[in-house]
Amino acid sequence: MSGSGEPAVVFESVTKRFGDRKVLDDVSFAVETGEALCILGRSGTGKSVTLKLMIGLLKPEKGAVKIRGQNIVDLDEDGLSKVRRQIGFLFQSAALFDSFSLNDNLELPLARMTKKSKEEIDSIIQATLDDVGLGKDRHKMPAELSGGMRKRAGLARALALDPCILLADEPNSGLDRVTSSEIDDLLLGLKEKGKTTIVIVTHDVRGARRVGDRMAVLEKGRLLAIGKAEELENHENELVRALVSEKD
Ligand SMILES: Nc1ncnc2c1ncn2[C@@H]1O[C@H](COP(=O)(O)OP(=O)(O)OP(=O)(O)O)[C@@H](O)[C@H]1O
Ligand SMILES: [Mg+2]
């Protein structure tokens, strides 16, 4: 275990390229333990890439990515899977295993990564699905779920292992406002329990302001700003001001 006071996630001068395209350019920031950071920015600015770097799905050309103090950049698959056990990841596409029921999508990681009994696993699955409003859909196949339900199912799967770090790529996209705000309630609840560090990529400013302690703005692979909503509202950069302001 890392010592207290250590940030949960640190980017140190991270540069990521695809071919000769620089997608992240010398990005540095830290997410404190128990904090919720929302990453905002236009489409294609490197937000999803940033999250994928945090679980070692992508590797940077330069810089360090530290999870609870450990630089994960040069870890082998064994080392990475230990790190990933502490992290819940909701992909932008809410990637579910299409040939498995919702129940099995949650059961699989729980059975593989924990030593919990069948009964414990059963009750965790039900409780987690209840939390995201899918308690009655437990035995459905992903194809039977709507887009918003798939999103919530993906979130349930990320939460089932009770991760200390939750990374969520657009958890609200494609959801109606009511469901979207229920997801925000859930994320807020996690944060208020005080131990989950949350990094959310979102286009939903309203939710970001509710759930996030701070916001980060990416633009063309650079970190334009990071800070509290009230600070960024008065930022010198117009794009930052526009992205963090609530508009109806
Ligand atoms: N595996 C990859 N191979 C090549 N290019 C990639 C890969 N992943 C991402 N990119 C490129 O990196 C850039 C940033 O992509 P990213 O998915 O991080 O954008 P984003 O900020 O999440 O956008 P959106 O809001 O649309 O989801 C894009 O130009 C994308 O085409
Ligand atoms: Mg994305």
Coordinates of N, CA, C and O in Angstrom, one line a residue, residues 119-212:
E119 N -22.2 -17.0 -3.0 CA -23.2 -16.2 -2.3 C -22.8 -14.7 -2.3 O -23.7 -13.9 -2.6
E120 N -21.6 -14.5 -1.9 CA -21.2 -13.1 -1.8 C -21.2 -12.4 -3.2 O -21.7 -11.3 -3.3
I121 N -20.7 -13.2 -4.1 CA -20.7 -12.6 -5.5 C -22.1 -12.3 -6.0 O -22.4 -11.3 -6.6
D122 N -23.0 -13.3 -5.7 CA -24.4 -13.1 -6.0 C -25.0 -11.8 -5.5 O -25.6 -11.1 -6.2
S123 N -24.7 -11.5 -4.2 CA -25.3 -10.4 -3.6 C -24.6 -9.1 -4.1 O -25.3 -8.0 -4.2
I124 N -23.3 -9.2 -4.4 CA -22.6 -8.0 -4.9 C -23.2 -7.6 -6.3 O -23.5 -6.5 -6.6
I125 N -23.4 -8.7 -7.1 CA -24.0 -8.4 -8.5 C -25.3 -7.7 -8.3 O -25.6 -6.7 -9.0
Q126 N -26.2 -8.3 -7.5 CA -27.5 -7.7 -7.4 C -27.5 -6.3 -6.8 O -28.1 -5.4 -7.4
A127 N -26.6 -6.0 -5.8 CA -26.6 -4.7 -5.2 C -26.0 -3.7 -6.2 O -26.5 -2.6 -6.3
T128 N -25.0 -4.1 -7.0 CA -24.4 -3.2 -8.0 C -25.4 -2.9 -9.1 O -25.5 -1.7 -9.5
L129 N -26.1 -3.9 -9.6 CA -27.1 -3.6 -10.6 C -28.2 -2.8 -10.1 O -28.7 -1.9 -10.8
D130 N -28.6 -3.0 -8.8 CA -29.7 -2.2 -8.2 C -29.2 -0.7 -8.2 O -29.9 0.2 -8.5
D131 N -27.9 -0.5 -7.9 CA -27.4 0.8 -7.8 C -27.5 1.6 -9.1 O -27.6 2.8 -9.1
V132 N -27.3 0.9 -10.2 CA -27.4 1.6 -11.5 C -28.8 1.4 -12.2 O -29.0 1.7 -13.3
G133 N -29.7 0.9 -11.4 CA -31.1 0.8 -11.9 C -31.3 -0.4 -12.9 O -32.3 -0.3 -13.7
L134 N -30.5 -1.4 -12.8 CA -30.7 -2.5 -13.7 C -30.9 -3.8 -12.9 O -30.7 -4.9 -13.4
G135 N -31.4 -3.7 -11.7 CA -31.6 -4.8 -10.8 C -32.5 -5.9 -11.5 O -32.4 -7.1 -11.2
K136 N -33.5 -5.4 -12.3 CA -34.5 -6.4 -12.9 C -34.0 -6.9 -14.2 O -34.6 -7.8 -14.8
D137 N -32.8 -6.4 -14.7 CA -32.3 -6.8 -16.0 C -31.2 -7.8 -15.9 O -30.5 -8.1 -17.0
R138 N -30.9 -8.3 -14.8 CA -29.8 -9.1 -14.5 C -29.5 -10.3 -15.5 O -28.4 -10.6 -15.8
H139 N -30.6 -10.9 -16.0 CA -30.4 -12.0 -16.8 C -30.6 -11.7 -18.3 O -30.6 -12.6 -19.1
K140 N -30.6 -10.5 -18.6 CA -30.7 -10.1 -20.1 C -29.3 -10.2 -20.7 O -28.3 -10.1 -20.1
M141 N -29.4 -10.3 -22.0 CA -28.2 -10.3 -22.8 C -27.9 -8.8 -23.3 O -28.9 -8.0 -23.4
P142 N -26.6 -8.5 -23.5 CA -26.3 -7.1 -23.9 C -27.2 -6.6 -25.0 O -27.6 -5.4 -25.1
A143 N -27.4 -7.5 -26.0 CA -28.2 -7.0 -27.2 C -29.6 -6.6 -26.9 O -30.2 -5.9 -27.6
E144 N -30.1 -7.1 -25.7 CA -31.5 -6.7 -25.3 C -31.5 -5.3 -24.6 O -32.6 -4.9 -24.2
L145 N -30.3 -4.8 -24.3 CA -30.3 -3.5 -23.6 C -30.3 -2.3 -24.5 O -29.7 -2.4 -25.6
S146 N -30.9 -1.2 -24.1 CA -30.7 0.0 -24.8 C -29.3 0.6 -24.6 O -28.6 0.1 -23.7
G147 N -29.0 1.6 -25.4 CA -27.7 2.2 -25.3 C -27.4 2.7 -23.9 O -26.3 2.5 -23.3
G148 N -28.4 3.4 -23.3 CA -28.2 3.9 -21.9 C -28.1 2.8 -20.9 O -27.3 2.9 -19.9
M149 N -28.8 1.7 -21.1 CA -28.7 0.6 -20.2 C -27.3 -0.1 -20.3 O -26.7 -0.5 -19.3
R150 N -26.8 -0.1 -21.5 CA -25.5 -0.7 -21.7 C -24.4 0.1 -21.0 O -23.5 -0.4 -20.4
K151 N -24.6 1.4 -21.1 CA -23.7 2.4 -20.4 C -23.7 2.1 -18.9 O -22.7 2.0 -18.2
R152 N -24.9 2.0 -18.4 CA -25.1 1.7 -16.9 C -24.5 0.3 -16.5 O -23.9 0.2 -15.5
A153 N -24.7 -0.6 -17.5 CA -24.2 -2.0 -17.2 C -22.6 -1.9 -17.2 O -22.0 -2.6 -16.3
G154 N -22.1 -1.1 -18.1 CA -20.6 -1.0 -18.1 C -20.1 -0.4 -16.8 O -19.1 -0.8 -16.2
L155 N -20.9 0.6 -16.3 CA -20.5 1.2 -15.0 C -20.6 0.2 -13.9 O -19.8 0.2 -13.0
A156 N -21.7 -0.6 -13.9 CA -21.9 -1.6 -12.9 C -20.7 -2.6 -12.9 O -20.2 -2.9 -11.8
R157 N -20.3 -2.9 -14.1 CA -19.1 -3.9 -14.1 C -17.8 -3.2 -13.6 O -17.1 -3.9 -12.9
A158 N -17.7 -1.9 -13.9 CA -16.5 -1.2 -13.3 C -16.5 -1.1 -11.8 O -15.5 -1.1 -11.2
L159 N -17.8 -1.1 -11.3 CA -17.9 -0.8 -9.8 C -17.9 -2.1 -9.0 O -17.7 -2.1 -7.8
A160 N -18.2 -3.2 -9.7 CA -18.5 -4.5 -8.9 C -17.3 -4.9 -8.1 O -17.4 -5.5 -7.0
L161 N -16.1 -4.6 -8.6 CA -14.9 -5.0 -7.8 C -14.5 -4.0 -6.7 O -13.4 -4.1 -6.1
D162 N -15.4 -2.9 -6.5 CA -15.1 -1.9 -5.5 C -13.7 -1.3 -5.6 O -12.9 -1.4 -4.7
P163 N -13.4 -0.8 -6.8 CA -12.1 -0.3 -7.1 C -11.7 1.0 -6.3 O -12.7 1.7 -5.9
C164 N -10.5 1.2 -6.0 CA -10.1 2.4 -5.3 C -10.0 3.6 -6.3 O -10.0 4.7 -5.9
I165 N -9.8 3.2 -7.6 CA -9.8 4.3 -8.6 C -10.8 3.9 -9.7 O -10.8 2.8 -10.2
L166 N -11.7 4.8 -10.0 CA -12.7 4.6 -11.0 C -12.4 5.6 -12.2 O -12.4 6.8 -12.0
L167 N -12.2 5.0 -13.4 CA -12.0 5.8 -14.6 C -13.3 5.6 -15.4 O -13.6 4.5 -15.8
A168 N -14.0 6.7 -15.7 CA -15.2 6.6 -16.5 C -15.2 7.5 -17.7 O -15.0 8.7 -17.6
D169 N -15.3 6.9 -18.9 CA -15.2 7.6 -20.1 C -16.6 7.9 -20.6 O -17.3 7.0 -21.1
E170 N -17.1 9.1 -20.4 CA -18.4 9.6 -20.8 C -19.5 8.7 -20.2 O -20.3 8.1 -21.0
P171 N -19.6 8.6 -18.9 CA -20.6 7.8 -18.2 C -22.0 8.3 -18.5 O -23.0 7.5 -18.4
N172 N -22.2 9.6 -18.9 CA -23.5 10.1 -19.1 C -24.0 10.2 -20.5 O -25.1 10.6 -20.8
S173 N -23.1 9.9 -21.5 CA -23.5 10.2 -22.8 C -24.5 9.2 -23.3 O -24.5 8.0 -22.9
G174 N -25.5 9.7 -24.0 CA -26.6 8.9 -24.5 C -27.7 8.6 -23.5 O -28.6 7.9 -23.7
L175 N -27.5 9.3 -22.3 CA -28.6 9.1 -21.3 C -29.5 10.3 -21.2 O -29.1 11.4 -21.4
D176 N -30.8 10.0 -20.9 CA -31.7 11.1 -20.7 C -31.2 11.9 -19.4 O -30.5 11.4 -18.6
R177 N -31.8 13.0 -19.2 CA -31.3 13.9 -18.1 C -31.5 13.3 -16.7 O -30.7 13.4 -15.8
V178 N -32.6 12.6 -16.6 CA -33.0 12.0 -15.3 C -32.0 10.8 -15.0 O -31.4 10.8 -13.9
T179 N -31.8 9.9 -15.9 CA -30.9 8.8 -15.7 C -29.5 9.3 -15.5 O -28.7 8.9 -14.7
S180 N -29.1 10.3 -16.3 CA -27.8 10.9 -16.3 C -27.6 11.5 -14.9 O -26.5 11.3 -14.3
S181 N -28.6 12.1 -14.3 CA -28.3 12.7 -13.0 C -28.3 11.6 -11.9 O -27.7 11.7 -10.9
E182 N -29.0 10.5 -12.2 CA -28.9 9.3 -11.2 C -27.5 8.8 -11.2 O -27.0 8.4 -10.2
I183 N -26.9 8.7 -12.4 CA -25.5 8.2 -12.5 C -24.6 9.2 -11.7 O -23.7 8.8 -11.0
D184 N -24.8 10.5 -11.9 CA -24.0 11.5 -11.1 C -24.2 11.3 -9.6 O -23.3 11.4 -8.9
D185 N -25.5 11.0 -9.2 CA -25.7 10.7 -7.8 C -24.8 9.6 -7.3 O -24.3 9.6 -6.2
L186 N -24.8 8.5 -8.1 CA -24.1 7.3 -7.8 C -22.6 7.7 -7.7 O -21.9 7.3 -6.7
L187 N -22.1 8.4 -8.6 CA -20.6 8.8 -8.6 C -20.4 9.7 -7.3 O -19.4 9.5 -6.6
L188 N -21.3 10.6 -7.1 CA -21.1 11.5 -5.9 C -21.1 10.7 -4.6 O -20.3 10.9 -3.7
G189 N -22.0 9.7 -4.6 CA -22.1 8.8 -3.4 C -20.8 8.1 -3.2 O -20.3 8.0 -2.0
L190 N -20.2 7.6 -4.2 CA -18.9 6.9 -4.1 C -17.9 7.8 -3.6 O -17.1 7.4 -2.7
K191 N -17.9 9.0 -4.1 CA -16.9 10.0 -3.6 C -17.1 10.3 -2.2 O -16.1 10.4 -1.4
E192 N -18.4 10.5 -1.8 CA -18.6 10.9 -0.4 C -18.3 9.8 0.6 O -18.0 10.1 1.7
K193 N -18.3 8.6 0.1 CA -17.9 7.5 1.0 C -16.4 7.7 1.3 O -15.9 7.1 2.3
G194 N -15.8 8.5 0.5 CA -14.5 9.0 0.9 C -13.2 8.2 0.4 O -12.1 8.6 0.7
K195 N -13.5 7.1 -0.3 CA -12.2 6.4 -0.6 C -12.0 6.2 -2.1 O -10.9 5.9 -2.5
T196 N -13.0 6.5 -2.9 CA -12.8 6.2 -4.3 C -12.3 7.5 -5.0 O -12.9 8.6 -4.9
T197 N -11.2 7.3 -5.8 CA -10.7 8.4 -6.6 C -11.4 8.2 -8.0 O -11.5 7.1 -8.5
I198 N -11.9 9.3 -8.5 CA -12.7 9.2 -9.7 C -12.2 10.1 -10.8 O -12.0 11.3 -10.5
V199 N -11.9 9.6 -12.0 CA -11.6 10.5 -13.1 C -12.6 10.2 -14.2 O -12.9 9.1 -14.6
I200 N -13.3 11.3 -14.5 CA -14.4 11.2 -15.5 C -14.1 12.1 -16.7 O -13.8 13.2 -16.6
V201 N -14.3 11.5 -17.9 CA -14.2 12.2 -19.1 C -15.7 12.5 -19.5 O -16.5 11.6 -19.5
T202 N -16.0 13.8 -19.7 CA -17.4 14.1 -20.0 C -17.6 15.3 -20.8 O -16.7 16.2 -20.9
H203 N -18.7 15.4 -21.5 CA -19.1 16.6 -22.2 C -20.2 17.3 -21.4 O -20.7 18.3 -21.9
D204 N -20.6 16.6 -20.3 CA -21.8 17.1 -19.6 C -21.3 18.1 -18.4 O -20.9 17.6 -17.4
V205 N -21.3 19.4 -18.7 CA -20.7 20.3 -17.8 C -21.5 20.3 -16.5 O -20.9 20.4 -15.4
R206 N -22.8 20.2 -16.6 CA -23.7 20.3 -15.4 C -23.3 19.2 -14.4 O -23.0 19.4 -13.3
G207 N -23.1 17.9 -15.0 CA -22.7 16.8 -14.2 C -21.3 17.0 -13.6 O -21.0 16.7 -12.5
A208 N -20.4 17.5 -14.5 CA -19.0 17.7 -14.1 C -18.9 18.6 -12.9 O -18.2 18.4 -12.0
R209 N -19.7 19.7 -13.0 CA -19.7 20.7 -11.9 C -20.3 20.1 -10.6 O -19.9 20.5 -9.5
R210 N -21.2 19.2 -10.7 CA -21.8 18.6 -9.5 C -20.9 17.5 -8.9 O -20.7 17.5 -7.7
V211 N -20.3 16.7 -9.8 CA -19.5 15.6 -9.3 C -18.0 15.9 -9.0 O -17.4 15.5 -8.1
G212 N -17.5 16.8 -9.9 CA -16.1 17.0 -9.9 C -15.6 18.0 -8.8 O -16.3 19.0 -8.6

